[in-house]
Coordinates of C-alpha atoms in Angstrom, one line a residue:
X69 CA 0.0 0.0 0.0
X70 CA 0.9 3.3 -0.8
X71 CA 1.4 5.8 2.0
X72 CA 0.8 9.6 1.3
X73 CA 2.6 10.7 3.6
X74 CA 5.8 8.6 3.4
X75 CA 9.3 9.4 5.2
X76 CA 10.9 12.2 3.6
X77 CA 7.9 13.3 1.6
X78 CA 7.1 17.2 1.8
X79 CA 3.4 18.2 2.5
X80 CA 2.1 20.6 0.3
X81 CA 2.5 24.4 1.4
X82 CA 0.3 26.8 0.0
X83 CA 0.2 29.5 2.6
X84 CA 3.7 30.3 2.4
X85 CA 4.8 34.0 1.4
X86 CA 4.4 35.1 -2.7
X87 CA 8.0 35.9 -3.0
X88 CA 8.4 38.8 -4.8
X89 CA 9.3 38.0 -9.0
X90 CA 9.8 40.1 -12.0
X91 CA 9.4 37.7 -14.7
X92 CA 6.2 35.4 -16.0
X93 CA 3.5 33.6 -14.5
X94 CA 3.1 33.5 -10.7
X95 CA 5.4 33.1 -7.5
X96 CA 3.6 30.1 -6.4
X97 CA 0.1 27.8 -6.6
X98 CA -1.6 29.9 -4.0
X99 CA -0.4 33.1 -5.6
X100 CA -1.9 32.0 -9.0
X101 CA -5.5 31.4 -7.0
X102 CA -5.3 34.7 -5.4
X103 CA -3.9 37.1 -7.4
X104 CA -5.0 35.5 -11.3
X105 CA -8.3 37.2 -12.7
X106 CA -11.3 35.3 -13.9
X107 CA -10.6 34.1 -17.5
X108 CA -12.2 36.0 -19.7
X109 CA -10.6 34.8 -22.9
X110 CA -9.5 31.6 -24.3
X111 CA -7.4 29.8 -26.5
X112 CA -9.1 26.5 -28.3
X113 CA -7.0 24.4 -30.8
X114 CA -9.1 23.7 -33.4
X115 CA -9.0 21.9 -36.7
X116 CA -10.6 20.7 -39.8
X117 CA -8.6 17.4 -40.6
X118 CA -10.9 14.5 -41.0
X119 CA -14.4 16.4 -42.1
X120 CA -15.2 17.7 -45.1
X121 CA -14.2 21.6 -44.7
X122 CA -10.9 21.7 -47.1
X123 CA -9.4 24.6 -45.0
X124 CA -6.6 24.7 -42.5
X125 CA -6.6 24.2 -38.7
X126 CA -7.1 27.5 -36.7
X127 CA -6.4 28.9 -33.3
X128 CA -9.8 30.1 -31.8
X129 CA -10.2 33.1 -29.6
X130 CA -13.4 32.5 -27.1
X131 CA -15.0 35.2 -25.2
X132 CA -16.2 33.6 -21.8
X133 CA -16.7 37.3 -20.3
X134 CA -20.3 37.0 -18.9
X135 CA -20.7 40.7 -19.0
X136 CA -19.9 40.8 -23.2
X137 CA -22.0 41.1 -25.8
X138 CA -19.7 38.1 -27.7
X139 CA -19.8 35.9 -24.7
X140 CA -19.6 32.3 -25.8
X141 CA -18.7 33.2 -29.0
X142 CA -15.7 32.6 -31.2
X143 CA -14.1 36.1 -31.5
X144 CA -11.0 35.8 -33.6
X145 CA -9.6 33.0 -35.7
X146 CA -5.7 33.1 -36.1
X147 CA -6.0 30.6 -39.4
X148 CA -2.4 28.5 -39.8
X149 CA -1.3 28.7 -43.5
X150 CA -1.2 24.7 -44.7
X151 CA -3.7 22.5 -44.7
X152 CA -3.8 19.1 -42.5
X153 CA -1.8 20.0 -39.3
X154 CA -4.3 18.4 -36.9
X155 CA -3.5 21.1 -34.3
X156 CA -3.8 19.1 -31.0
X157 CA -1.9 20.0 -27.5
X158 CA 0.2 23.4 -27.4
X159 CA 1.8 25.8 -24.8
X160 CA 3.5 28.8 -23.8
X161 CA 7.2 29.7 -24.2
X162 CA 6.9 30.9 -20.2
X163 CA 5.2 29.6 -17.2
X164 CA 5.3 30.4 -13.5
X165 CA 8.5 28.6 -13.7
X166 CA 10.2 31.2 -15.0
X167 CA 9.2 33.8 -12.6
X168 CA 11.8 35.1 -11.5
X169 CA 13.6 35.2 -14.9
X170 CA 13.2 39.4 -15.4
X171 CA 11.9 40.3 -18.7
X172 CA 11.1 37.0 -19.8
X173 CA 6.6 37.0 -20.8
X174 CA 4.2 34.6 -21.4
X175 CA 3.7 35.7 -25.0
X176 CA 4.2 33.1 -27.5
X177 CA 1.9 30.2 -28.0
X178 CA 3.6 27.2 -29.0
X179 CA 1.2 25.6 -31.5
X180 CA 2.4 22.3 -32.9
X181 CA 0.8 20.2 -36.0
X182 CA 0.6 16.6 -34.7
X183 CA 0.0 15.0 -38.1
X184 CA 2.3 17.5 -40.2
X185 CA 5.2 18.2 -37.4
X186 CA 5.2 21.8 -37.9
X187 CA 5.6 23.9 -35.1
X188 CA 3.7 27.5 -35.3
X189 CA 4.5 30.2 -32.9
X190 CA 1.6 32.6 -32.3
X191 CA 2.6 36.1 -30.7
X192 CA -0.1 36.7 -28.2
X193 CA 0.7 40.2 -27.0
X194 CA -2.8 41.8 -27.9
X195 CA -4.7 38.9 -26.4
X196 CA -7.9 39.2 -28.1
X197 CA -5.9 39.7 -31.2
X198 CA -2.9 37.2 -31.6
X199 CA -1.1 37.2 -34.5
X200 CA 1.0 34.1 -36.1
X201 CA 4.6 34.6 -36.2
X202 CA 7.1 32.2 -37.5
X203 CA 6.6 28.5 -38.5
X204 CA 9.0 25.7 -37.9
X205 CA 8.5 23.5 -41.1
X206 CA 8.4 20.0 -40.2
X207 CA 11.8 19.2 -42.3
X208 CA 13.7 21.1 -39.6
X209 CA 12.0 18.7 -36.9
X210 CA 12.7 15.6 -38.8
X211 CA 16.9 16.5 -38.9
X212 CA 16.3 15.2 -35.6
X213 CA 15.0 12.1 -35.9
X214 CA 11.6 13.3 -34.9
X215 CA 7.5 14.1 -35.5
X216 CA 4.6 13.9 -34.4
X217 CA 4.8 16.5 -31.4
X218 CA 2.4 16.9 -28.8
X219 CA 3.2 18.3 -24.7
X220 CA 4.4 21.4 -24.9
X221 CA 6.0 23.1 -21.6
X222 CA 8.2 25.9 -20.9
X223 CA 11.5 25.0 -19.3
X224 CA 13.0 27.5 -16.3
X225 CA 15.9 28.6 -18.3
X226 CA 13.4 30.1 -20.8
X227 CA 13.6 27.4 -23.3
X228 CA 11.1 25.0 -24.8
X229 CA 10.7 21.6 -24.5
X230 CA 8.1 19.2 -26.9
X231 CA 7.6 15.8 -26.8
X232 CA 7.8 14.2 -30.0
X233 CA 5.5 11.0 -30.2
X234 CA 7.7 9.1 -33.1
X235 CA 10.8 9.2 -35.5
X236 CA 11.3 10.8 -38.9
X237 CA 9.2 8.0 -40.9
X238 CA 6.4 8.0 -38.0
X239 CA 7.7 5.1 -36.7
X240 CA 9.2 4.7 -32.7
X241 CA 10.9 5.9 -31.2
X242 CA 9.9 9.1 -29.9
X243 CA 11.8 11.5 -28.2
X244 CA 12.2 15.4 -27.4
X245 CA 12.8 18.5 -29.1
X246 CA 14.1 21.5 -27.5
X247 CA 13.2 25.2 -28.8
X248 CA 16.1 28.0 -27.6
X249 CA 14.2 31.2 -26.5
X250 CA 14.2 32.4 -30.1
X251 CA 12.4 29.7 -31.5
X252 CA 14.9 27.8 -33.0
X253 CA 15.8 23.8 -32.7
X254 CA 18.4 23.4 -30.2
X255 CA 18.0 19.9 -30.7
X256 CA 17.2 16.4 -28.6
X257 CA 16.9 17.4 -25.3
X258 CA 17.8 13.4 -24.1
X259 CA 20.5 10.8 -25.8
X260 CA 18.4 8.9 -28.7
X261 CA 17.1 5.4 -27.5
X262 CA 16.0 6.3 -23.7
X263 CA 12.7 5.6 -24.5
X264 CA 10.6 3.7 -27.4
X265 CA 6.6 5.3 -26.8
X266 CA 6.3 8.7 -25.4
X267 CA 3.3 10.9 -25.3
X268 CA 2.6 13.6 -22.3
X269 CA 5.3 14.8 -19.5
X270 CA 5.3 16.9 -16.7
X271 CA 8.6 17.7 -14.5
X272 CA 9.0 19.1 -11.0
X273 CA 13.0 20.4 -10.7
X274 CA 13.1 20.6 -7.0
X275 CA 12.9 17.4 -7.1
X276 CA 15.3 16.8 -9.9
X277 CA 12.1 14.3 -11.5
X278 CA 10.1 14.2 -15.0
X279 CA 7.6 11.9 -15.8
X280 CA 6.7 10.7 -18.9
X281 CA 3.8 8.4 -20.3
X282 CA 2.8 6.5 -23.7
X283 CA 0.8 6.1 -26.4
X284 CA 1.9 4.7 -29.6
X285 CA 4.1 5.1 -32.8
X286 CA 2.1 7.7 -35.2
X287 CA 1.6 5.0 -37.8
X288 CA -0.4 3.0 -35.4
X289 CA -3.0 5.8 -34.1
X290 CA -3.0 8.1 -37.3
X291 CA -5.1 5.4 -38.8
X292 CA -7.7 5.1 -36.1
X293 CA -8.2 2.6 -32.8
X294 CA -7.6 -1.4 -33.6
X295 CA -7.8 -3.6 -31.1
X296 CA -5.5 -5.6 -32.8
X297 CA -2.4 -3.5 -32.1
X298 CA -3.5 -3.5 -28.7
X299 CA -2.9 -7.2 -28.1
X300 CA 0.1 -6.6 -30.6
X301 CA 1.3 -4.5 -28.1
X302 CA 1.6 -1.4 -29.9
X303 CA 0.1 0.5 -27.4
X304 CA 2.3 1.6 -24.3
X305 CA 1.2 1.0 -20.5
X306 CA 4.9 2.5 -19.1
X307 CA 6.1 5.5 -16.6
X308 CA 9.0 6.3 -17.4
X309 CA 10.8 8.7 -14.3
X310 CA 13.7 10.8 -15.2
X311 CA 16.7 12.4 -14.0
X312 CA 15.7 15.8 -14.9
X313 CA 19.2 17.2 -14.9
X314 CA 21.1 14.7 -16.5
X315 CA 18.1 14.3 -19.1
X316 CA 18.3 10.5 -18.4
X317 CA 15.7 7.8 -17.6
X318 CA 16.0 6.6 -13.7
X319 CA 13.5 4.0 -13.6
X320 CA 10.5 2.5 -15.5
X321 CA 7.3 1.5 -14.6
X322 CA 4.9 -1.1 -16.0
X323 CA 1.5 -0.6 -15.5
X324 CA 0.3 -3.8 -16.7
X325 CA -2.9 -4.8 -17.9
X326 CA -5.1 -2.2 -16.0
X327 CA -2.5 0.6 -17.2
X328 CA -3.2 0.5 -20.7
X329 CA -2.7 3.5 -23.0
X330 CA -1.4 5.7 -20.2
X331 CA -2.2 9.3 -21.6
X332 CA -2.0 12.1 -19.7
X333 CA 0.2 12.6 -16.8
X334 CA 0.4 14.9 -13.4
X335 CA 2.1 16.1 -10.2
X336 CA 0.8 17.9 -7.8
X337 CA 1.1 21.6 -8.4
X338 CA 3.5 22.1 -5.2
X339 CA 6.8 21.9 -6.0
X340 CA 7.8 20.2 -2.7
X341 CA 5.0 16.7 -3.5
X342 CA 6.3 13.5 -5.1
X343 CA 2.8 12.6 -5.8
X344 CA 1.1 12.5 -8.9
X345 CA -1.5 10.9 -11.3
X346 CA -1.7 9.4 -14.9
X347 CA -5.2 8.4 -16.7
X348 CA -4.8 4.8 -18.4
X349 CA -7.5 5.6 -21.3
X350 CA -8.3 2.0 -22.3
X351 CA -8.1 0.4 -19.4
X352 CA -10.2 3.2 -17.8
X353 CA -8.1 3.6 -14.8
X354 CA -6.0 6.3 -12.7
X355 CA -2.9 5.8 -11.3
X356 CA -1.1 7.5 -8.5
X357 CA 2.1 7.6 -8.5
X358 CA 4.6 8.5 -5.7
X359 CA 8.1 8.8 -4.4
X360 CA 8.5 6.2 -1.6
X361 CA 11.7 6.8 0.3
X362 CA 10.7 4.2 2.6
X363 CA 12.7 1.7 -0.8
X364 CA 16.3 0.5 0.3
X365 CA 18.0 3.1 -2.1
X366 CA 18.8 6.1 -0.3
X367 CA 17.4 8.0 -2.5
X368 CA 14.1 6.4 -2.9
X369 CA 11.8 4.7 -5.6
X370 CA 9.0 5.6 -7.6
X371 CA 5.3 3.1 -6.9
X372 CA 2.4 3.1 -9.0
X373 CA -0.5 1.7 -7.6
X374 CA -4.4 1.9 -9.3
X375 CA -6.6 4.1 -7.2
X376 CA -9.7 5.0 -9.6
X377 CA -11.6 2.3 -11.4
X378 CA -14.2 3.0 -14.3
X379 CA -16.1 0.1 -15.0
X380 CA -17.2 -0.9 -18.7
X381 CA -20.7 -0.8 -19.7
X382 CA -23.2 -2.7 -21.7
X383 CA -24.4 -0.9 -24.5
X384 CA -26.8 -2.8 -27.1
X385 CA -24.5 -1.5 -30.1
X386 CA -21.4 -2.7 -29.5
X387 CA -20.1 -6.1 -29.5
X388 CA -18.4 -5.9 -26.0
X389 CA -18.5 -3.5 -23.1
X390 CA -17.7 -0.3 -23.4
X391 CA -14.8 1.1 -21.5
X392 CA -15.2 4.8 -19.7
X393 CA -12.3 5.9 -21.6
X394 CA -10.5 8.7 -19.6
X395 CA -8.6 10.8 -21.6
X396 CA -7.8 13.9 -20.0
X397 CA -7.1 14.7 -16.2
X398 CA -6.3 17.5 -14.5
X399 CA -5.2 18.5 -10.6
X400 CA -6.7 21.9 -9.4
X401 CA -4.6 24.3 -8.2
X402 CA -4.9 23.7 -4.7
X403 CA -3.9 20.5 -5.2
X404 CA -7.0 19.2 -3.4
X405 CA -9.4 18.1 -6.4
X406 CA -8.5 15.6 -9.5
X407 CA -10.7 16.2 -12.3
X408 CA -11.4 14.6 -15.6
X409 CA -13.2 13.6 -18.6
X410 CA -15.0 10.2 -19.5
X411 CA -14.9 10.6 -23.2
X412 CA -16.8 7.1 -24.3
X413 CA -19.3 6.9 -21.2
X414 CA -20.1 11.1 -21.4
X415 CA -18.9 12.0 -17.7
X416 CA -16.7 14.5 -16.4
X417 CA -15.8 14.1 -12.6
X418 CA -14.0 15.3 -9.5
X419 CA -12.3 13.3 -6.9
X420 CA -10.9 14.3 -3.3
X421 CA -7.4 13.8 -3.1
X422 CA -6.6 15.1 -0.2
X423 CA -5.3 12.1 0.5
X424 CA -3.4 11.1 -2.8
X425 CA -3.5 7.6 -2.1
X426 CA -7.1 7.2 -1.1
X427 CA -9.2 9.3 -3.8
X428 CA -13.0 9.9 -2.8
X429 CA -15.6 10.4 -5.7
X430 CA -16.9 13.6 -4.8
X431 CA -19.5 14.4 -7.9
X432 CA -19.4 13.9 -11.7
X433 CA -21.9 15.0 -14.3
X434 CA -23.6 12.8 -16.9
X435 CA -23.2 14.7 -20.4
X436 CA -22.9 13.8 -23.9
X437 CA -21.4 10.4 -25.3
X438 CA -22.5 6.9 -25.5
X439 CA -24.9 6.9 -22.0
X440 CA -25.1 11.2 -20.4
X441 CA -28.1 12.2 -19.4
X442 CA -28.2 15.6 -20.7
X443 CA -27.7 15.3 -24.7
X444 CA -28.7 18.6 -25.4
X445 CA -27.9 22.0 -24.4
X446 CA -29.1 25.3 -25.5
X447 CA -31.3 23.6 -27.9
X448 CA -28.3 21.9 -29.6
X449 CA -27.7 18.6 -29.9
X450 CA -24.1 16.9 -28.6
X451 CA -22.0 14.9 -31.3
X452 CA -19.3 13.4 -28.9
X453 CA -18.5 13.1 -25.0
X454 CA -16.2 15.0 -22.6
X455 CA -12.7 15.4 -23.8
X456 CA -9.7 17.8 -23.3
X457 CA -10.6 19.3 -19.9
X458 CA -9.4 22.6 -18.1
X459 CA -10.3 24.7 -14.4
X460 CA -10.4 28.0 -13.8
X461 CA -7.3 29.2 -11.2
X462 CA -9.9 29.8 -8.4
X463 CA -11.2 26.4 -9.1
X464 CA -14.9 27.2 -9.6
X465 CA -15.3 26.9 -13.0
X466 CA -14.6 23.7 -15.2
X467 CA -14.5 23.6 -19.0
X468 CA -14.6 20.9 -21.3
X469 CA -14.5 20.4 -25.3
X470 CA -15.2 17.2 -27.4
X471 CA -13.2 15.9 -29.8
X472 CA -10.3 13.7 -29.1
X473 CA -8.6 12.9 -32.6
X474 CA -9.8 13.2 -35.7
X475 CA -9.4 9.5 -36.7
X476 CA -10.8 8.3 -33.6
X477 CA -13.7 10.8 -34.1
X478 CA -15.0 9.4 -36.8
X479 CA -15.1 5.9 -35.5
X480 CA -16.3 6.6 -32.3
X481 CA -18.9 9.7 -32.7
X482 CA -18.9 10.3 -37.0
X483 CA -21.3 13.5 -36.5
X484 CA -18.9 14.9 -34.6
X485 CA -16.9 15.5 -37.8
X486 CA -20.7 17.1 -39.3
X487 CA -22.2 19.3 -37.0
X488 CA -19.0 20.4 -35.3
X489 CA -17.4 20.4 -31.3
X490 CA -18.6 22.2 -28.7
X491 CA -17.6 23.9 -25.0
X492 CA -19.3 23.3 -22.3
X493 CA -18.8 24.4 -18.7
X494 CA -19.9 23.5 -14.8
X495 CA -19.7 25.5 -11.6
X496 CA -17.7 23.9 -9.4
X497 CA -18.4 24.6 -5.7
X498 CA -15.1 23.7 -4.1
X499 CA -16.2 23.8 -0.5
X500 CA -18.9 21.2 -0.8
X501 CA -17.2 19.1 -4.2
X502 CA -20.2 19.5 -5.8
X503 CA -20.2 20.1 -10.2
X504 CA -23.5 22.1 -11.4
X505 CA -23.3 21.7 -15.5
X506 CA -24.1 25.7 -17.1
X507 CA -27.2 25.0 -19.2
X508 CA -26.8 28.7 -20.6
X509 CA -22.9 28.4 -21.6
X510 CA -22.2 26.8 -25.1
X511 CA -19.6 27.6 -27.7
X512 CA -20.6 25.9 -30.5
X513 CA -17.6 25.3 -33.9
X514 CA -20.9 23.9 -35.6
X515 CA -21.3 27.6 -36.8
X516 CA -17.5 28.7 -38.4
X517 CA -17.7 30.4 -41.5
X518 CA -16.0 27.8 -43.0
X519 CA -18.3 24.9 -41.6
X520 CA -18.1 22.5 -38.5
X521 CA -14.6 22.1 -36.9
X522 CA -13.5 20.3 -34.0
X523 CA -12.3 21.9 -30.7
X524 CA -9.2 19.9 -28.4
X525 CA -6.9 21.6 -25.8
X526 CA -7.9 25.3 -23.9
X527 CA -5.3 27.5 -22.8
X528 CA -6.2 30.4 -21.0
X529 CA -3.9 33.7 -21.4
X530 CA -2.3 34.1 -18.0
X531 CA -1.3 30.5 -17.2
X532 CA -4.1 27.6 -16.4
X533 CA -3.8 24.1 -14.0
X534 CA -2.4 22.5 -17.1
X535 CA 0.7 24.8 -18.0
X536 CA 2.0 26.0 -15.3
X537 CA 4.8 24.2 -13.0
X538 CA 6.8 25.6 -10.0
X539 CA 10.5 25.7 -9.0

């Protein structure tokens, strides 16, 4: 058994002083809940790969100011110049842990292509208004060995870091691909062949730790979902921990069966925790994962040990139960609530962890996909289930969109590809745990001039629960 509290562990401290920063982002967790304003913008990848729009992806500007006369609509389009990008995950070039670098901003959007491996860079000064910059083109990226990127985070020193899902020819294995604060390719950030899969990351330097998770080579999940290459084993169920300085992997983890496509990944927001959590898509699990420095080495030993459970559910149109699928998580900023998204079943839910080893189900919400409840809001109909999620700092307010990729759209919810994503949102009531879905908020890609796109990853434009990391 796991034990949250282990020898040597640090509790969370969020009370302590906000010491005093000139550069980006905020001085610590507690400082981002007090001092970060209601988001009143946001940044939605979205994209027309895999429906019948012939028209490149775009970055969309949402108003979610209640008090505007655009709220819930799409107010600017920042439309990439090639066709096919499949604009999925993206980031900033600074985050709160670059604080104290002076005159460093979180300005930039890093805005990578996962199907074309072109990296955009979107200047975000006027944040209503952002305007795209540069472009990498994907033949620079491949010079590397590399493609198909996805996570991207700031590093301290001001640089960029990506992870790249696959080699040159889409094959594995992945890697990552560092950006210098120009936005140029500095290169592989690790020695080639530390790992085979790779997918999200997230790293905590005061702990000298990174942890990285799987999916697949591109060549397998570009196609679509088989279960075939599942029991091939072309899908990856690892951990893989790092030594963050010396860019190097420490230890490795199988998950096993019930850690099946392990997609996104998360520590806790204070820098001094061990603890985090992964979501294990198929197998329709989370994991928390933990530093136990109770293990013979000195220095202690990363444990993994299945704390949620999502059980499969008959459905008359499929041929075997059908998994939850959990394919986004996220930790609020108080470290005291997990969230995340059921994309196949239609929930998105919040768990206590409090206790990172003993998660309690606080409240979830029954929306969209195979079995929600509510399959309609604001008098228009939903195409898919709850996807890419993301929290407001204060924690009240929980977003979600619906499409998860375009491939996999089509097999699993075709209309999404035809009418379009949306955005949906719940008030969170943090005191009680309690979700309340917003049956008047809707932003609805059905309606681009263009025609119906789909909507993945939100950023918001002063750092979010998803970006940001601490030194």
């Amino acid at each position: 058994m796991s034990d949250a509290s282990a020898p040597g562990d640090v509790e969370p401290d969020h009370g302590h002083d906000h010491d005093h920063h000139e550069g980006p982002g905020y001085s610590t967790p507690q400082a981002a809940i007090e001092e970060g304003e209601r988001e009143r913008l946001a940044y939605v990848m979205s994209l027309y790969v895999g429906t019948d729009v012939d028209a490149p992806d775009f970055v969309a500007v949402v108003d979610l100011d209640p008090d505007s006369d655009t709220y819930c609509e799409i107010v600017d389009r920042i439309e990439l110049p090639n066709r096919g990008d499949e604009l999925h995950h993206f980031g900033w070039n600074a985050c709160s842990s670059s604080c104290h670098m002076e005159g460093l901003e979180r300005r930039h959007l890093i805005v990578p292509g996962q199907r074309s491996s072109r990296i955009h860079v979107i200047d975000a000064q006027d944040r209503r208004n952002p305007e795209l910059e540069t472009v990498i083109e994907p033949e620079e990226v491949f010079e590397h060995d590399l493609s198909a990127p996805h996570t991207v985070h700031c590093i301290p020193d001001g640089e960029i870091l990506i992870s790249m899902l696959g080699d040159a020819d889409g094959e594995l294995p992945g890697g990552f691909l560092e950006l210098n604060e120009d936005f140029e390719i500095e290169g592989r950030w690790e020695p080639p062949g530390e790992i085979e899969m790779n997918y999200d990351y997230w790293y905590q330097p005061r702990q000298n730790v990174m942890v990285s998770s799987e999916w697949a080579a591109p060549k397998t999940y570009y196609p679509g979902f088989d279960l075939d290459d599942v029991e091939a084993g072309e899908y990856g169920q690892r951990l893989h921990f790092w030594d963050w300085e010396d860019r190097t992997v420490e230890q490795t983890i199988d998950l096993g069966e019930e850690g099946l496509i392990p997609l996104e990944v998360r520590f806790l927001h204070t820098p001094e925790s061990t603890h985090g959590f992964v979501g294990a898509a198929l197998s329709s699990n989370v994991f928390h994962f933990w530093r136990d420095e109770s293990a013979a080495d000195s220095e202690g030993k990363y444990r993994a040990e299945k704390v949620i459970d999502f059980e499969a559910r008959e459905h008359d149109d499929w041929d075997m139960p059908v998994p939850a699928l959990p394919t986004d998580i996220l930790i609020s900023m108080d470290d005291r609530y997990l969230f995340g998204s059921n994309w196949l079943h239609g929930e998105v839910w919040m768990y206590d962890i409090s206790d990172p080893a003993n998660p309690r189900r606080a409240d979830s919400l029954s929306v969209g996909g195979t079995f929600g409840e509510v399959q309609e809001v604001r008098g228009r109909e939903l195409s898919a289930g709850p996807q890419m999620v993301q929290l407001s700092l204060d924690g009240e307010r929980l977003y979600w969109t619906t499409s998860l990729f375009s491939s996999w759209d089509e097999q699993f919810y075709p209309e999404e590809g035809e009418r379009g994503s949306v955005m949906l949102k719940a008030d969170v009531d943090p005191r009680k745990g309690t979700l309340e879905l917003d049956e008047d908020f809707l932003v609805d890609w059905g309606e681009c001039p263009a025609g119906p796109a789909r909507a993945h990853e939100i950023r918001w434009p002063d750092g979010d629960c998803t970006s940001d990391v601490w030194q």
